[in-house]
Short mmCIF file of C-alpha atoms in Angstrom, two decimals:
data_model
loop_
_atom_site.label_atom_id
_atom_site.label_comp_id
_atom_site.label_asym_id
_atom_site.label_seq_id
_atom_site.Cartn_x
_atom_site.Cartn_y
_atom_site.Cartn_z
CA UNK A 26 0.00 0.00 0.00
CA UNK A 27 2.85 2.35 0.82
CA UNK A 28 4.42 1.84 -2.62
CA UNK A 29 1.12 2.65 -4.33
CA UNK A 30 0.71 5.80 -2.24
CA UNK A 31 4.25 6.89 -3.14
CA UNK A 32 3.36 6.54 -6.83
CA UNK A 33 0.30 8.76 -6.55
CA UNK A 34 2.29 11.36 -4.63
CA UNK A 35 4.99 11.70 -7.32
CA UNK A 36 4.99 13.39 -10.72
CA UNK A 37 4.16 10.18 -12.63
CA UNK A 38 0.41 10.64 -12.28
CA UNK A 39 0.62 14.33 -13.20
CA UNK A 40 2.74 13.55 -16.27
CA UNK A 41 0.31 10.83 -17.32
CA UNK A 42 -2.66 13.16 -16.84
CA UNK A 43 -1.10 16.12 -18.61
CA UNK A 44 -0.07 13.96 -21.56
CA UNK A 45 -3.75 13.33 -22.33
CA UNK A 46 -4.70 17.02 -22.37
CA UNK A 47 -5.18 19.01 -25.60
CA UNK A 48 -2.62 21.69 -26.46
CA UNK A 49 -4.68 24.70 -25.23
CA UNK A 50 -5.20 23.08 -21.81
CA UNK A 51 -1.51 22.21 -21.54
CA UNK A 52 -0.59 25.82 -22.24
CA UNK A 53 -2.98 26.96 -19.52
CA UNK A 54 -1.59 24.45 -17.04
CA UNK A 55 1.94 25.68 -17.73
CA UNK A 56 0.89 29.14 -16.55
CA UNK A 57 -0.65 28.03 -13.22
CA UNK A 58 2.51 27.66 -11.11
CA UNK A 59 6.20 26.78 -11.38
CA UNK A 60 5.41 23.19 -10.38
CA UNK A 61 2.69 22.85 -13.01
CA UNK A 62 4.96 24.53 -15.54
CA UNK A 63 7.69 21.95 -15.04
CA UNK A 64 5.29 19.03 -15.32
CA UNK A 65 3.28 20.36 -18.25
CA UNK A 66 6.39 21.22 -20.26
CA UNK A 67 8.03 17.88 -19.49
CA UNK A 68 4.90 16.00 -20.53
CA UNK A 69 5.23 17.54 -24.01
CA UNK A 70 8.98 16.95 -24.15
CA UNK A 71 8.46 13.32 -23.16
CA UNK A 72 6.24 12.87 -26.19
CA UNK A 73 9.18 14.01 -28.33
CA UNK A 74 11.65 11.84 -26.41
CA UNK A 75 13.43 14.83 -24.87
CA UNK A 76 14.27 13.71 -21.36
CA UNK A 77 16.65 16.49 -20.30
CA UNK A 78 16.37 19.55 -22.52
CA UNK A 79 19.22 21.37 -20.79
CA UNK A 80 21.67 18.65 -21.84
CA UNK A 81 20.34 17.69 -25.28
CA UNK A 82 17.23 18.81 -27.12
CA UNK A 83 16.35 17.49 -30.59
CA UNK A 84 13.52 19.77 -31.71
CA UNK A 85 11.50 18.55 -34.70
CA UNK A 86 9.56 21.66 -35.66
CA UNK A 87 5.96 21.34 -36.85
CA UNK A 88 4.79 22.83 -40.15
CA UNK A 89 1.93 24.50 -38.30
CA UNK A 90 3.54 27.11 -36.01
CA UNK A 91 0.56 26.81 -33.62
CA UNK A 92 1.24 23.14 -32.88
CA UNK A 93 2.62 22.36 -29.45
CA UNK A 94 5.92 20.83 -30.54
CA UNK A 95 9.13 20.60 -28.50
CA UNK A 96 10.14 24.16 -29.38
CA UNK A 97 6.80 25.57 -28.22
CA UNK A 98 7.07 23.60 -24.99
CA UNK A 99 10.50 25.05 -24.21
CA UNK A 100 9.18 28.54 -24.90
CA UNK A 101 6.62 27.90 -22.14
CA UNK A 102 9.24 26.71 -19.67
CA UNK A 103 10.37 28.97 -16.84
CA UNK A 104 12.99 26.46 -15.69
CA UNK A 105 15.26 25.87 -18.70
CA UNK A 106 17.89 28.63 -18.63
CA UNK A 107 20.72 27.13 -20.67
CA UNK A 108 21.15 24.60 -23.46
CA UNK A 109 24.24 22.44 -23.82
CA UNK A 110 23.22 21.05 -27.21
CA UNK A 111 20.14 21.84 -29.29
CA UNK A 112 19.06 20.67 -32.73
CA UNK A 113 16.53 22.67 -34.74
CA UNK A 114 15.14 20.52 -37.54
CA UNK A 115 12.80 22.06 -40.10
CA UNK A 116 12.32 18.88 -42.14
CA UNK A 117 8.55 19.01 -41.69
CA UNK A 118 8.25 22.73 -42.43
CA UNK A 119 7.21 22.92 -46.09
CA UNK A 120 5.94 26.50 -46.45
CA UNK A 121 8.21 29.53 -46.45
CA UNK A 122 5.87 31.53 -44.22
CA UNK A 123 5.90 28.70 -41.68
CA UNK A 124 9.70 28.52 -41.88
CA UNK A 125 10.03 32.22 -41.10
CA UNK A 126 7.69 31.90 -38.13
CA UNK A 127 9.76 28.94 -36.95
CA UNK A 128 12.99 30.94 -37.18
CA UNK A 129 11.35 33.69 -35.16
CA UNK A 130 10.37 31.19 -32.44
CA UNK A 131 13.86 29.68 -32.52
CA UNK A 132 15.32 33.15 -32.03
CA UNK A 133 13.02 33.78 -29.06
CA UNK A 134 14.11 30.54 -27.40
CA UNK A 135 17.82 31.18 -27.87
CA UNK A 136 17.45 34.77 -26.70
CA UNK A 137 16.04 33.54 -23.36
CA UNK A 138 19.03 31.30 -22.68
CA UNK A 139 21.87 32.41 -20.46
CA UNK A 140 24.32 30.21 -22.35
CA UNK A 141 24.40 27.96 -25.38
CA UNK A 142 27.24 25.64 -26.37
CA UNK A 143 26.31 23.56 -29.43
CA UNK A 144 23.72 24.34 -32.11
CA UNK A 145 22.72 22.24 -35.09
CA UNK A 146 20.28 23.71 -37.63
CA UNK A 147 18.84 21.45 -40.32
CA UNK A 148 16.97 23.46 -42.95
CA UNK A 149 16.40 21.25 -46.02
CA UNK A 150 14.99 24.10 -48.07
CA UNK A 151 14.63 22.44 -51.48
CA UNK A 152 10.86 22.91 -51.30
CA UNK A 153 11.27 26.68 -51.50
CA UNK A 154 13.37 26.74 -54.64
CA UNK A 155 10.42 26.84 -57.04
CA UNK A 156 8.19 29.07 -54.94
CA UNK A 157 7.70 32.61 -56.34
CA UNK A 158 9.22 35.13 -53.97
CA UNK A 159 9.23 38.91 -54.11
CA UNK A 160 12.16 41.12 -53.17
CA UNK A 161 10.28 42.16 -50.05
CA UNK A 162 9.79 38.56 -48.97
CA UNK A 163 13.43 37.71 -49.72
CA UNK A 164 14.57 40.66 -47.60
CA UNK A 165 12.22 39.58 -44.80
CA UNK A 166 13.54 36.00 -44.93
CA UNK A 167 17.17 37.13 -44.84
CA UNK A 168 16.49 39.44 -41.89
CA UNK A 169 14.67 36.71 -39.97
CA UNK A 170 17.46 34.14 -40.40
CA UNK A 171 20.10 36.79 -39.74
CA UNK A 172 18.58 37.74 -36.37
CA UNK A 173 18.40 34.09 -35.35
CA UNK A 174 22.04 33.40 -36.25
CA UNK A 175 23.27 36.59 -34.58
CA UNK A 176 21.43 35.60 -31.40
CA UNK A 177 23.08 32.16 -31.42
CA UNK A 178 26.53 33.73 -31.57
CA UNK A 179 25.69 36.30 -28.89
CA UNK A 180 24.95 33.44 -26.46
CA UNK A 181 28.48 32.08 -26.68
CA UNK A 182 27.95 29.20 -29.10
CA UNK A 183 31.21 27.27 -29.49
CA UNK A 184 30.11 24.62 -32.00
CA UNK A 185 27.83 25.45 -34.92
CA UNK A 186 26.57 23.00 -37.53
CA UNK A 187 24.49 23.76 -40.62
CA UNK A 188 22.65 21.38 -42.91
CA UNK A 189 20.76 22.48 -46.00
CA UNK A 190 20.54 26.26 -46.17
CA UNK A 191 20.23 26.39 -49.95
CA UNK A 192 16.97 28.35 -49.99
CA UNK A 193 17.05 31.18 -52.54
CA UNK A 194 20.58 30.21 -53.63
CA UNK A 195 19.21 29.52 -57.11
CA UNK A 196 18.43 33.23 -57.40
CA UNK A 197 22.15 34.06 -57.37
CA UNK A 198 24.43 33.11 -60.26
CA UNK A 199 28.08 33.55 -61.01
CA UNK A 200 28.73 36.31 -63.53
CA UNK A 201 29.92 35.29 -66.97
CA UNK A 202 33.24 37.01 -66.43
CA UNK A 203 33.94 36.61 -62.71
CA UNK A 204 37.08 37.95 -61.10
CA UNK A 205 38.17 34.34 -60.59
CA UNK A 206 38.20 32.25 -63.74
CA UNK A 207 38.29 28.52 -64.20
CA UNK A 208 41.61 28.93 -66.07
CA UNK A 209 43.26 29.94 -62.78
CA UNK A 210 42.38 26.62 -61.10
CA UNK A 211 45.48 24.47 -60.64
CA UNK A 212 45.16 20.90 -61.79
CA UNK A 213 46.63 18.06 -59.79
CA UNK A 214 48.79 15.44 -61.57
CA UNK A 215 46.81 12.66 -63.17
CA UNK A 216 47.87 10.17 -60.52
CA UNK A 217 46.42 12.38 -57.78
CA UNK A 218 43.08 13.22 -59.36
CA UNK A 219 41.29 10.39 -57.60
CA UNK A 220 42.03 11.97 -54.22
CA UNK A 221 39.69 14.78 -53.24
CA UNK A 222 42.12 15.85 -50.54
CA UNK A 223 45.00 16.27 -53.03
CA UNK A 224 42.79 18.58 -55.04
CA UNK A 225 41.44 20.58 -52.10
CA UNK A 226 44.30 20.93 -49.63
CA UNK A 227 46.02 23.64 -51.65
CA UNK A 228 42.95 25.84 -51.35
CA UNK A 229 43.04 25.95 -47.55
CA UNK A 230 46.63 26.91 -46.66
CA UNK A 231 47.68 28.07 -43.24
CA UNK A 232 48.12 31.84 -43.37
CA UNK A 233 49.62 34.23 -40.86
CA UNK A 234 47.44 37.26 -41.62
CA UNK A 235 43.76 37.71 -42.26
CA UNK A 236 42.93 39.48 -45.51
CA UNK A 237 40.32 42.21 -45.54
CA UNK A 238 37.61 41.70 -48.17
CA UNK A 239 35.54 44.47 -49.69
CA UNK A 240 33.14 44.91 -52.59
CA UNK A 241 36.01 45.45 -55.06
CA UNK A 242 37.94 42.40 -53.84
CA UNK A 243 38.30 39.48 -56.20
CA UNK A 244 36.96 37.34 -53.36
CA UNK A 245 33.84 39.42 -52.65
CA UNK A 246 30.57 37.88 -53.73
CA UNK A 247 29.16 41.17 -55.02
CA UNK A 248 32.00 41.26 -57.54
CA UNK A 249 31.35 37.73 -58.72
CA UNK A 250 27.62 37.07 -58.28
CA UNK A 251 24.47 38.64 -59.62
CA UNK A 252 20.80 38.10 -58.88
CA UNK A 253 18.53 36.61 -61.50
CA UNK A 254 15.82 38.94 -62.83
CA UNK A 255 12.46 38.54 -61.13
CA UNK A 256 8.97 39.00 -62.49
CA UNK A 257 8.19 40.95 -59.32
CA UNK A 258 10.59 43.80 -60.10
CA UNK A 259 12.55 45.25 -62.99
CA UNK A 260 15.69 45.87 -60.96
CA UNK A 261 17.37 43.13 -58.94
CA UNK A 262 18.86 44.64 -55.77
CA UNK A 263 21.49 42.76 -53.79
CA UNK A 264 19.76 41.12 -50.82
CA UNK A 265 21.58 38.94 -48.31
CA UNK A 266 22.26 38.40 -44.63
CA UNK A 267 24.24 41.34 -43.26
CA UNK A 268 27.06 40.51 -40.84
CA UNK A 269 26.81 42.20 -37.46
CA UNK A 270 29.69 44.57 -36.61
CA UNK A 271 29.70 43.00 -33.14
CA UNK A 272 30.61 39.50 -34.34
CA UNK A 273 34.27 39.80 -33.34
CA UNK A 274 33.26 41.02 -29.87
CA UNK A 275 30.83 38.23 -28.99
CA UNK A 276 31.84 35.14 -30.94
CA UNK A 277 33.33 32.16 -29.09
CA UNK A 278 33.07 29.82 -32.05
CA UNK A 279 35.87 27.27 -32.38
CA UNK A 280 34.22 24.42 -34.31
CA UNK A 281 32.24 24.78 -37.52
CA UNK A 282 30.34 22.12 -39.52
CA UNK A 283 28.74 22.65 -42.92
CA UNK A 284 26.74 19.75 -44.39
CA UNK A 285 25.99 21.79 -47.50
CA UNK A 286 27.81 24.28 -49.70
CA UNK A 287 24.67 26.42 -49.64
CA UNK A 288 25.88 28.28 -46.55
CA UNK A 289 28.89 29.48 -48.59
CA UNK A 290 26.75 30.94 -51.38
CA UNK A 291 24.51 34.03 -51.46
CA UNK A 292 22.38 35.08 -49.69
CA UNK A 293 24.01 33.37 -46.67
CA UNK A 294 27.71 33.56 -47.49
CA UNK A 295 28.43 37.14 -46.40
CA UNK A 296 27.32 36.30 -42.87
CA UNK A 297 29.11 32.93 -42.85
CA UNK A 298 32.50 34.21 -43.99
CA UNK A 299 32.28 37.25 -41.69
CA UNK A 300 31.65 34.90 -38.74
CA UNK A 301 34.56 32.62 -39.66
CA UNK A 302 36.90 35.61 -40.01
CA UNK A 303 35.85 36.99 -36.62
CA UNK A 304 36.13 33.64 -34.79
CA UNK A 305 39.06 31.58 -33.55
CA UNK A 306 37.96 28.53 -35.54
CA UNK A 307 40.41 25.64 -35.33
CA UNK A 308 38.23 22.71 -36.46
CA UNK A 309 36.18 22.64 -39.66
CA UNK A 310 34.10 19.83 -41.15
CA UNK A 311 32.91 20.31 -44.73
CA UNK A 312 30.65 18.37 -47.06
CA UNK A 313 31.43 19.12 -50.70
CA UNK A 314 28.79 16.81 -52.16
CA UNK A 315 26.74 19.74 -53.49
CA UNK A 316 29.56 22.17 -54.25
CA UNK A 317 28.83 23.89 -57.60
CA UNK A 318 30.09 22.07 -60.69
CA UNK A 319 31.29 25.41 -62.01
CA UNK A 320 35.05 25.30 -61.41
CA UNK A 321 35.29 29.09 -61.03
CA UNK A 322 32.62 29.16 -58.33
CA UNK A 323 34.05 26.21 -56.40
CA UNK A 324 37.46 27.91 -56.43
CA UNK A 325 35.90 31.16 -55.21
CA UNK A 326 34.29 29.35 -52.27
CA UNK A 327 37.50 27.58 -51.31
CA UNK A 328 39.65 30.71 -51.68
CA UNK A 329 37.27 32.61 -49.40
CA UNK A 330 37.50 29.76 -46.89
CA UNK A 331 41.29 29.97 -46.98
CA UNK A 332 41.04 33.70 -46.33
CA UNK A 333 38.55 33.26 -43.47
CA UNK A 334 40.14 30.44 -41.43
CA UNK A 335 43.93 30.89 -41.46
CA UNK A 336 44.32 29.34 -37.99
CA UNK A 337 42.46 26.11 -38.68
CA UNK A 338 44.30 22.99 -37.48
CA UNK A 339 41.79 20.29 -38.39
CA UNK A 340 39.85 19.93 -41.65
CA UNK A 341 37.50 17.03 -42.30
CA UNK A 342 36.09 16.45 -45.78
CA UNK A 343 33.39 13.92 -46.55
CA UNK A 344 30.87 12.96 -49.24
CA UNK A 345 33.14 14.46 -51.88
CA UNK A 346 34.39 11.34 -53.68
CA UNK A 347 32.29 11.98 -56.79
CA UNK A 348 32.94 15.72 -56.98
CA UNK A 349 34.43 17.02 -60.25
CA UNK A 350 35.44 20.43 -58.96
CA UNK A 351 38.99 19.51 -57.96
CA UNK A 352 40.22 17.67 -61.00
#
């Protein structure tokens, strides 16, 4: 009898009860008291197999921003103050408007944290490539993602991993006569062409000084890229994420992962390269599976990487065995 009484006096019954409540009732329960808040939030996190959000939280975001997913539950929490490792996955978010609302919620969560160590953002944005988008919407999307990324860095993120991030990249193309031409690309001896590392290692040398890039630089994207004409406007203004001037003051980034080359292309690349330049990055992991087939563009990306991470000590390359860019 004592064991049964102990069960009813613990949180198990409350968790079981809360798990059966609809989302509006759970939200109301979370606002009753700190005790109810902890139990109501944990009941939602349990459904998503998140047992200790402060240590590791894998947040699968819902396409409907009003759904009570793991991210929404953490936004209700008054107890979670820091995140050791958090994954934001937008695999189920198919509409651009929903994605922007999700990024806004992600920014709100990160902004509430006192500290943040590791962040992984998976944004498989292929679904947005064929969606018509106006200049105003593109500018709004860039601003939304920019604010989220700046907030991550401001919280002391040390390890940052991106996957996807190719939304709107199709709207930017290399110019016909870029500052960097394919003729400048060195070719490895025939015997070495089968090794992706032999072709790539020369592009990421260790350098003693950090170069300063500007619009006129041969490495600047404005000098080498242009936006495709849009049926929404006659002119095609340059729209991209703008690096914060405070990056060098707040960044603690030392480890950087990129599962897609999209983060190194407009409209994201200005922010990415500015962050890498401002940070003491020593470990980089790169996936070159989707690096552009255009030899001039792939060289531009790799040259900008060499300029941005002169102090790197560890480089990992993977999923690049079939790439033609380093022949």
